[in-house]
């Protein structure tokens, strides 16, 4: 996987590349190179990838021939995933096909276009002949495949940043524009060759400006887009991807619950988001607890680390995490998940707004935020009226859940003060809950070690540390609460 940062330009047939020598930061311009490239692009028959700004191609020629998957741009950059050429020229490798399932929703992939390109490459070099920027001058013949192929020809220039800061790319782009290049009208070569065959974006409901509906719908749309965008990275088990996807699920579900008087009839969708969050949660929880135990063991006096504890709390938990990722991928390849994505698309495009959605955002949302913060206070009143024990532990967990919902609700409304208070409650109670959960895992692993005849001393040491951590958070909470209420 690589991050692709580039500027694309449309140029007339008679365009001449300007002198790029002397660009600040560039030591010299390398001798030009030339390539002949042939790329076949794959998509569904109704062009679901192209409609989302995703390109999947098999390219021969050049110094990076192979399979290329480019995901939609985020903050001016695109993630590009590459794999070597396979023997088949018509079947997409299974791994790459799985990475676009959130967009295809299981529909088959087939060749939809072919691009033949004569490319001239100019490279700007830095210290040690490091390639800083690569300018590709492309003369393209694009063919839309089908019963009646359509051919288009054009010329374009791409400037791609290889090393260094974006300021360098801006300076190169400025010189290209002065020479007659114009920012490209199409986001990609594929978009240019397909033209109006690419489906138009789905029409969307526009809530009243300044209304509660406008604020809530903007929040929902942002997290629907975030959940979809994170799907490929979850499948690749990229660092923090599962956590971010799970948070998007939680934020969406929390918002739909909190703002049910503004966006109505989403109970079924909330249940499906809960399901997806649980699917993602198993791997995430194992990932967190494994890292927690590794840090604890590294901090212990080596004399206290006995038996096979590192394997059990490291490799064994890692194996369980690996199995959990398998269950994630299975779920993300199923019809239930695709139906959830369809429902989220429908929600984002045309949310079922109530009459209350037209009310002034500040007034309507502040009441909802206040009501959710009141739920935190009420939940704690119930919990502290109980005797110490399992029931009180459960009640305090409900306080934490209420705080998390209050935080997300306040963030949606832009009420940072309430959000910060709720986050402090969530953080302290989260430390307590993490310590309790960690003790439970240690008891399970210690029992397995005991049955295998291993020394279990270290599990007891770790359990003591976790117990103390949970107790500290428990004792700290009343003073934190008194500052907040």
Coordinates of C-alpha atoms in Angstrom, one line a residue:
X1 CA 0.0 0.0 0.0
X2 CA 1.3 3.4 -0.9
X3 CA 0.0 7.0 -0.5
X4 CA -0.4 8.7 -3.9
X5 CA -0.1 12.5 -4.0
X6 CA -0.4 14.0 -7.4
X7 CA -1.8 16.8 -9.5
X8 CA -3.4 16.0 -12.9
X9 CA -3.6 18.5 -15.8
X10 CA -5.4 18.6 -19.1
X11 CA -3.1 19.9 -21.9
X12 CA -3.5 20.7 -25.6
X13 CA -1.9 18.5 -28.2
X14 CA 0.9 21.0 -28.9
X15 CA 1.8 21.5 -25.2
X16 CA 5.5 21.5 -24.3
X17 CA 6.8 20.7 -20.9
X18 CA 8.5 23.8 -19.3
X19 CA 12.0 23.9 -18.1
X20 CA 11.8 22.4 -14.6
X21 CA 15.5 22.9 -13.7
X22 CA 16.0 25.2 -10.8
X23 CA 12.8 24.3 -8.9
X24 CA 13.7 25.0 -5.3
X25 CA 14.7 21.8 -3.6
X26 CA 15.6 20.1 -6.9
X27 CA 19.2 19.4 -7.7
X28 CA 18.8 18.3 -11.3
X29 CA 16.4 16.9 -13.9
X30 CA 17.1 13.3 -15.0
X31 CA 17.2 12.2 -18.6
X32 CA 13.6 11.5 -19.9
X33 CA 12.2 8.0 -20.0
X34 CA 9.5 6.6 -22.2
X35 CA 7.0 3.7 -21.7
X36 CA 4.2 2.0 -23.5
X37 CA 1.5 1.0 -21.1
X38 CA -1.7 -1.1 -21.5
X39 CA -4.2 -1.1 -18.7
X40 CA -7.5 -3.0 -18.5
X41 CA -9.9 -1.6 -15.9
X42 CA -12.4 -3.7 -14.0
X43 CA -15.8 -2.8 -12.6
X44 CA -19.3 -4.0 -12.2
X45 CA -21.6 -3.7 -15.2
X46 CA -23.3 -0.7 -13.6
X47 CA -19.9 0.9 -12.7
X48 CA -20.2 0.9 -9.0
X49 CA -16.5 1.4 -8.5
X50 CA -16.2 4.3 -10.9
X51 CA -19.3 6.0 -9.2
X52 CA -17.4 5.9 -5.9
X53 CA -14.0 7.1 -7.3
X54 CA -12.4 3.7 -7.1
X55 CA -10.2 2.3 -9.9
X56 CA -9.0 -1.3 -10.3
X57 CA -6.8 -2.1 -13.2
X58 CA -4.3 -4.7 -14.6
X59 CA -1.4 -2.9 -16.2
X60 CA 1.4 -4.1 -18.4
X61 CA 4.5 -2.0 -19.2
X62 CA 6.5 0.6 -17.3
X63 CA 8.3 0.1 -14.0
X64 CA 5.3 -0.7 -11.9
X65 CA 3.3 -3.1 -14.0
X66 CA 0.9 -5.3 -12.0
X67 CA -2.6 -5.0 -10.4
X68 CA -3.4 -1.5 -9.0
X69 CA -6.3 -0.6 -6.7
X70 CA -6.8 3.1 -6.1
X71 CA -9.2 4.1 -3.3
X72 CA -11.0 7.4 -3.2
X73 CA -9.1 10.6 -2.4
X74 CA -8.9 11.8 1.2
X75 CA -7.4 15.2 1.9
X76 CA -5.8 15.4 -1.6
X77 CA -4.1 11.9 -1.5
X78 CA -5.2 8.5 -2.6
X79 CA -4.2 5.1 -1.2
X80 CA -2.9 2.8 -3.9
X81 CA -2.6 -1.0 -3.3
X82 CA -0.5 -2.9 -5.7
X83 CA 0.0 -6.6 -6.4
X84 CA 2.1 -8.5 -9.0
X85 CA 0.6 -9.6 -12.3
X86 CA -1.3 -12.8 -12.3
X87 CA -1.5 -15.3 -15.1
X88 CA -5.2 -14.5 -15.8
X89 CA -5.9 -11.2 -17.6
X90 CA -9.6 -11.4 -17.0
X91 CA -10.0 -12.6 -13.4
X92 CA -9.3 -10.1 -10.6
X93 CA -7.2 -11.6 -7.8
X94 CA -9.4 -12.7 -4.9
X95 CA -7.7 -10.4 -2.4
X96 CA -8.3 -7.3 -4.5
X97 CA -11.8 -8.3 -5.3
X98 CA -12.5 -8.6 -1.5
X99 CA -11.1 -5.1 -0.9
X100 CA -13.8 -3.5 -3.0
X101 CA -16.7 -5.6 -1.7
X102 CA -18.1 -2.6 0.2
X103 CA -18.5 -0.9 -3.2
X104 CA -19.5 -3.8 -5.4
X105 CA -21.8 -5.4 -2.7
X106 CA -21.0 -8.7 -4.2
X107 CA -21.7 -7.9 -7.9
X108 CA -19.2 -9.6 -10.3
X109 CA -16.2 -7.7 -11.7
X110 CA -15.4 -7.7 -15.4
X111 CA -13.3 -5.6 -17.9
X112 CA -15.0 -2.3 -18.7
X113 CA -12.3 -0.2 -20.4
X114 CA -8.8 -0.4 -21.8
X115 CA -6.2 2.4 -21.9
X116 CA -3.2 2.4 -24.2
X117 CA -0.7 5.1 -23.2
X118 CA 2.5 6.5 -24.6
X119 CA 4.2 8.0 -21.6
X120 CA 7.2 10.3 -21.3
X121 CA 8.6 10.6 -17.8
X122 CA 10.6 13.5 -16.4
X123 CA 12.0 13.1 -12.9
X124 CA 13.2 15.8 -10.6
X125 CA 16.1 14.6 -8.4
X126 CA 17.3 15.6 -5.0
X127 CA 20.3 14.7 -2.9
X128 CA 21.7 11.3 -3.7
X129 CA 19.6 11.3 -6.9
X130 CA 16.4 10.7 -4.9
X131 CA 13.4 11.1 -7.1
X132 CA 11.4 14.0 -5.6
X133 CA 8.7 14.5 -8.3
X134 CA 7.8 12.5 -11.4
X135 CA 6.0 14.2 -14.3
X136 CA 4.2 11.9 -16.7
X137 CA 3.3 13.3 -20.1
X138 CA 0.7 10.9 -21.4
X139 CA -0.9 10.4 -24.9
X140 CA -3.8 8.2 -24.3
X141 CA -6.1 6.0 -26.4
X142 CA -9.1 4.9 -24.3
X143 CA -11.6 2.3 -25.3
X144 CA -14.9 1.6 -23.6
X145 CA -15.4 -2.1 -23.9
X146 CA -18.7 -3.7 -24.8
X147 CA -20.7 -4.8 -27.8
X148 CA -20.0 -1.5 -29.6
X149 CA -16.6 -0.2 -28.3
X150 CA -16.1 3.5 -28.1
X151 CA -12.7 5.1 -28.6
X152 CA -11.4 8.4 -27.2
X153 CA -8.0 10.0 -27.5
X154 CA -6.4 12.8 -25.4
X155 CA -3.2 14.1 -23.8
X156 CA -2.7 14.8 -20.1
X157 CA 0.1 15.5 -17.6
X158 CA 0.5 14.1 -14.1
X159 CA 2.9 15.4 -11.5
X160 CA 3.3 13.0 -8.6
X161 CA 5.2 13.7 -5.4
X162 CA 7.6 10.9 -4.5
X163 CA 9.6 12.4 -1.7
X164 CA 9.5 15.7 0.3
X165 CA 6.8 18.1 1.1
X166 CA 3.8 19.2 -0.8
X167 CA 5.2 22.7 -1.3
X168 CA 7.5 21.2 -3.9
X169 CA 4.6 19.7 -5.8
X170 CA 2.9 23.1 -5.7
X171 CA 5.9 24.8 -7.3
X172 CA 6.0 22.2 -10.1
X173 CA 2.3 22.6 -10.7
X174 CA 2.7 26.4 -10.9
X175 CA 5.3 26.0 -13.7
X176 CA 3.0 23.6 -15.6
X177 CA 0.1 26.0 -15.4
X178 CA 2.2 28.9 -16.7
X179 CA 3.1 26.7 -19.7
X180 CA -0.6 26.2 -20.5
X181 CA -1.7 23.2 -18.4
X182 CA -5.1 23.4 -16.8
X183 CA -6.3 21.4 -13.8
X184 CA -7.9 18.2 -15.0
X185 CA -11.6 18.1 -15.4
X186 CA -11.7 14.3 -14.7
X187 CA -10.5 12.7 -11.6
X188 CA -8.9 9.8 -13.5
X189 CA -8.2 8.5 -16.9
X190 CA -11.0 6.0 -16.4
X191 CA -13.5 8.7 -15.5
X192 CA -12.5 10.6 -18.7
X193 CA -12.9 7.6 -21.0
X194 CA -16.2 6.5 -19.4
X195 CA -17.6 10.0 -19.3
X196 CA -21.4 10.2 -18.7
X197 CA -21.6 6.4 -18.4
X198 CA -20.6 6.7 -14.8
X199 CA -23.8 6.9 -12.7
X200 CA -24.6 10.3 -11.3
X201 CA -24.5 10.7 -7.5
X202 CA -27.7 9.7 -5.8
X203 CA -30.0 12.7 -5.1
X204 CA -29.9 13.8 -1.5
X205 CA -32.3 15.5 0.8
X206 CA -31.2 19.0 1.8
X207 CA -32.5 20.0 5.3
X208 CA -33.4 23.6 6.1
X209 CA -30.2 25.7 6.7
X210 CA -29.6 26.3 10.4
X211 CA -32.1 23.6 11.4
X212 CA -31.6 20.7 13.7
X213 CA -32.0 18.4 10.8
X214 CA -29.1 20.0 8.9
X215 CA -26.7 19.4 11.8
X216 CA -27.8 15.8 12.5
X217 CA -27.8 14.8 8.9
X218 CA -24.4 16.3 8.2
X219 CA -23.0 14.2 11.2
X220 CA -24.7 11.0 10.0
X221 CA -23.4 11.5 6.4
X222 CA -19.9 12.1 7.7
X223 CA -19.8 8.8 9.6
X224 CA -21.6 6.8 6.9
X225 CA -18.8 7.9 4.6
X226 CA -16.1 7.2 7.2
X227 CA -17.4 3.6 7.8
X228 CA -17.4 2.9 4.1
X229 CA -13.9 4.4 3.6
X230 CA -12.4 2.3 6.4
X231 CA -13.7 -1.0 5.0
X232 CA -10.7 -2.0 2.9
X233 CA -8.3 -1.1 5.7
X234 CA -10.3 -3.3 8.1
X235 CA -10.0 -6.2 5.7
X236 CA -6.2 -5.6 5.5
X237 CA -6.0 -5.5 9.3
X238 CA -4.3 -2.1 9.1
X239 CA -3.3 -0.5 12.4
X240 CA -6.3 1.1 14.2
X241 CA -8.7 0.4 11.3
X242 CA -11.0 -1.8 13.2
X243 CA -11.1 0.6 16.1
X244 CA -12.0 3.6 13.8
X245 CA -14.7 1.5 12.0
X246 CA -16.1 0.4 15.4
X247 CA -16.2 4.0 16.6
X248 CA -18.1 5.0 13.5
X249 CA -20.7 2.3 14.2
X250 CA -21.0 3.5 17.8
X251 CA -21.3 7.1 16.8
X252 CA -24.0 6.4 14.2
X253 CA -26.0 4.2 16.5
X254 CA -25.7 6.7 19.4
X255 CA -26.8 9.6 17.1
X256 CA -29.8 7.6 15.8
X257 CA -30.8 6.8 19.4
X258 CA -30.3 10.3 20.7
X259 CA -31.9 12.1 17.8
X260 CA -34.9 9.8 17.2
X261 CA -37.2 12.7 17.4
X262 CA -35.4 14.3 14.4
X263 CA -34.6 11.2 12.3
X264 CA -37.3 8.6 12.9
X265 CA -37.8 4.9 12.3
X266 CA -34.2 3.8 12.5
X267 CA -34.6 1.0 15.1
X268 CA -33.8 -1.8 12.7
X269 CA -30.7 0.1 11.5
X270 CA -29.6 0.6 15.1
X271 CA -29.7 -3.1 15.7
X272 CA -27.6 -3.8 12.6
X273 CA -25.1 -1.3 13.6
X274 CA -24.9 -2.9 17.0
X275 CA -24.3 -6.3 15.3
X276 CA -21.5 -4.9 13.2
X277 CA -19.9 -3.2 16.2
X278 CA -19.9 -6.5 18.0
X279 CA -18.3 -8.3 15.0
X280 CA -15.5 -5.7 15.0
X281 CA -15.3 -5.5 18.8
X282 CA -13.9 -9.0 19.3
X283 CA -10.7 -8.4 17.4
X284 CA -10.3 -4.9 18.7
X285 CA -10.7 -6.0 22.4
X286 CA -8.1 -8.8 21.9
X287 CA -5.7 -6.3 20.2
X288 CA -6.0 -3.9 23.1
X289 CA -5.6 -6.5 25.9
X290 CA -2.6 -8.1 24.2
X291 CA -0.8 -4.8 23.9
X292 CA -1.8 -4.0 27.5
X293 CA -0.3 -7.3 28.8
X294 CA 2.9 -6.8 26.7
X295 CA 3.4 -3.4 28.3
X296 CA 2.8 -4.8 31.8
X297 CA 5.3 -7.7 31.3
X298 CA 7.9 -5.3 29.9
X299 CA 7.5 -3.2 33.0
X300 CA 8.0 -6.1 35.5
X301 CA 11.2 -7.1 37.1
X302 CA 12.4 -10.0 35.0
X303 CA 12.5 -12.2 38.2
X304 CA 8.7 -11.9 38.3
X305 CA 8.2 -13.2 34.8
X306 CA 8.0 -17.0 35.0
X307 CA 6.7 -20.0 33.0
X308 CA 5.3 -19.6 29.5
X309 CA 3.4 -16.4 30.3
X310 CA 4.7 -14.4 27.4
X311 CA 3.5 -17.0 24.9
X312 CA 0.1 -17.3 26.4
X313 CA -0.5 -13.6 26.8
X314 CA 1.2 -12.8 23.4
X315 CA 1.1 -15.5 20.8
X316 CA -2.0 -17.2 22.0
X317 CA -4.0 -14.0 22.2
X318 CA -2.6 -13.0 18.8
X319 CA -3.8 -16.3 17.4
X320 CA -7.3 -15.6 18.8
X321 CA -7.1 -12.1 17.3
X322 CA -6.2 -13.6 14.0
X323 CA -9.3 -15.9 14.2
X324 CA -11.4 -12.9 15.1
X325 CA -10.2 -11.1 12.0
X326 CA -11.3 -14.2 9.9
X327 CA -14.8 -13.8 11.4
X328 CA -14.7 -10.1 10.5
X329 CA -13.8 -10.8 6.9
X330 CA -16.6 -13.5 6.7
X331 CA -19.1 -11.0 8.0
X332 CA -18.0 -8.2 5.7
X333 CA -18.4 -10.6 2.7
X334 CA -22.0 -11.5 3.6
X335 CA -25.4 -10.3 2.5
X336 CA -26.3 -9.0 5.9
X337 CA -23.4 -6.5 5.8
X338 CA -24.2 -5.4 2.2
X339 CA -27.8 -4.8 3.3
X340 CA -26.6 -2.7 6.1
X341 CA -24.5 -0.6 3.7
X342 CA -27.5 -0.2 1.4
X343 CA -29.5 1.0 4.4
X344 CA -26.8 3.5 5.4
X345 CA -26.7 4.8 1.8
X346 CA -30.4 5.3 1.9
X347 CA -30.2 7.0 5.3
X348 CA -27.5 9.4 4.1
X349 CA -29.4 10.2 0.8
X350 CA -32.9 10.6 2.2
X351 CA -33.1 10.5 6.0
X352 CA -36.6 10.1 7.4
X353 CA -36.8 13.5 9.0
X354 CA -39.6 14.5 11.4
X355 CA -41.3 17.9 11.7
X356 CA -38.9 18.6 14.6
X357 CA -36.0 18.5 12.2
X358 CA -37.0 21.9 10.8
X359 CA -36.6 23.6 14.3
X360 CA -33.7 25.9 15.1
X361 CA -30.6 23.8 15.7
X362 CA -29.3 25.5 18.8
X363 CA -32.6 25.3 20.7
X364 CA -33.6 21.8 19.6
X365 CA -30.3 20.2 20.0
X366 CA -29.3 21.8 23.3
X367 CA -32.5 20.2 24.9
X368 CA -31.5 16.8 23.6
X369 CA -27.9 17.2 24.8
X370 CA -29.1 18.3 28.3
X371 CA -31.5 15.3 28.4
X372 CA -28.7 12.9 27.7
X373 CA -26.4 14.4 30.3
X374 CA -29.3 14.1 32.8
X375 CA -29.3 10.4 32.0
X376 CA -25.7 10.2 33.2
X377 CA -26.6 11.9 36.5
X378 CA -29.6 9.7 37.0
X379 CA -27.6 6.5 36.3
X380 CA -24.9 7.5 38.8
X381 CA -27.6 8.3 41.4
X382 CA -28.9 4.8 41.0
X383 CA -25.4 3.2 41.1
X384 CA -24.2 4.9 44.3
X385 CA -27.3 4.0 46.1
X386 CA -26.3 0.3 45.8
X387 CA -24.0 -1.8 48.0
X388 CA -20.6 -2.7 46.7
X389 CA -20.7 -5.8 44.6
X390 CA -21.6 -7.2 41.2
X391 CA -24.8 -5.3 40.8
X392 CA -23.1 -2.0 41.5
X393 CA -20.4 -2.9 39.0
X394 CA -23.1 -3.4 36.4
X395 CA -24.8 -0.1 37.3
X396 CA -21.5 1.8 37.0
X397 CA -21.0 0.2 33.6
X398 CA -24.4 1.7 32.6
X399 CA -23.1 5.1 33.8
X400 CA -20.1 4.8 31.4
X401 CA -22.4 3.8 28.5
X402 CA -24.6 6.8 29.3
X403 CA -21.6 9.1 29.4
X404 CA -20.4 7.8 26.0
X405 CA -23.8 8.5 24.5
X406 CA -23.9 11.9 26.0
X407 CA -20.4 12.7 24.7
X408 CA -21.3 11.7 21.1
X409 CA -24.6 13.6 21.3
X410 CA -22.8 16.7 22.5
X411 CA -20.2 16.4 19.8
X412 CA -22.9 16.2 17.2
X413 CA -24.4 19.4 18.4
X414 CA -21.1 21.2 18.8
X415 CA -21.5 21.5 22.6
X416 CA -17.8 20.9 23.6
X417 CA -18.3 21.7 27.3
X418 CA -20.8 18.8 27.8
X419 CA -18.7 16.6 25.5
X420 CA -15.6 17.2 27.6
X421 CA -17.4 16.4 30.9
X422 CA -18.9 13.2 29.5
X423 CA -15.5 12.2 28.2
X424 CA -13.9 12.6 31.6
X425 CA -16.6 10.3 33.1
X426 CA -16.0 7.8 30.3
X427 CA -12.3 7.9 30.7
X428 CA -12.2 7.2 34.5
X429 CA -14.8 4.5 34.4
X430 CA -13.1 3.1 31.3
X431 CA -9.9 2.6 33.3
X432 CA -11.9 0.8 35.9
X433 CA -13.7 -1.4 33.4
X434 CA -10.4 -2.2 31.5
X435 CA -8.8 -3.4 34.8
X436 CA -11.8 -5.6 35.6
X437 CA -11.8 -7.1 32.0
X438 CA -8.1 -7.7 32.2
X439 CA -8.4 -9.6 35.5
X440 CA -11.0 -11.9 33.8
X441 CA -8.7 -12.7 30.9
X442 CA -5.8 -13.4 33.3
X443 CA -8.0 -15.8 35.3
X444 CA -8.8 -17.7 32.1
X445 CA -5.2 -17.8 30.9
X446 CA -3.9 -18.8 34.3
X447 CA -6.3 -21.7 34.4
X448 CA -5.1 -22.9 31.0
X449 CA -1.5 -22.6 32.2
X450 CA -2.3 -24.5 35.5
X451 CA -3.9 -27.4 33.5
X452 CA -0.8 -27.5 31.4
X453 CA 1.4 -27.8 34.5
X454 CA 3.0 -24.4 34.0
X455 CA 4.1 -21.9 36.7
X456 CA 1.2 -19.4 37.2
X457 CA 3.0 -16.9 39.6
X458 CA 3.2 -14.1 37.0
X459 CA -0.6 -14.2 36.3
X460 CA -1.1 -13.5 40.0
X461 CA 1.3 -10.6 39.9
X462 CA -0.5 -9.1 36.8
X463 CA -3.9 -9.7 38.4
X464 CA -2.7 -7.7 41.4
X465 CA -1.6 -4.8 39.2
X466 CA -4.9 -4.8 37.3
X467 CA -6.9 -5.0 40.5
X468 CA -5.0 -2.0 41.9
X469 CA -5.5 -0.1 38.7
X470 CA -9.3 -0.7 38.8
X471 CA -9.4 0.2 42.4
X472 CA -7.6 3.5 41.8
X473 CA -10.1 4.5 39.1
X474 CA -13.0 3.5 41.4
X475 CA -11.6 5.6 44.2
X476 CA -10.9 8.5 41.9
X477 CA -14.3 8.7 40.4
X478 CA -16.2 10.5 43.2
X479 CA -13.8 13.4 43.2
X480 CA -13.9 13.6 39.4
X481 CA -17.7 13.6 39.5
X482 CA -17.8 16.4 42.1
X483 CA -15.8 18.6 39.8
X484 CA -18.1 18.0 36.9
X485 CA -21.6 18.3 38.4

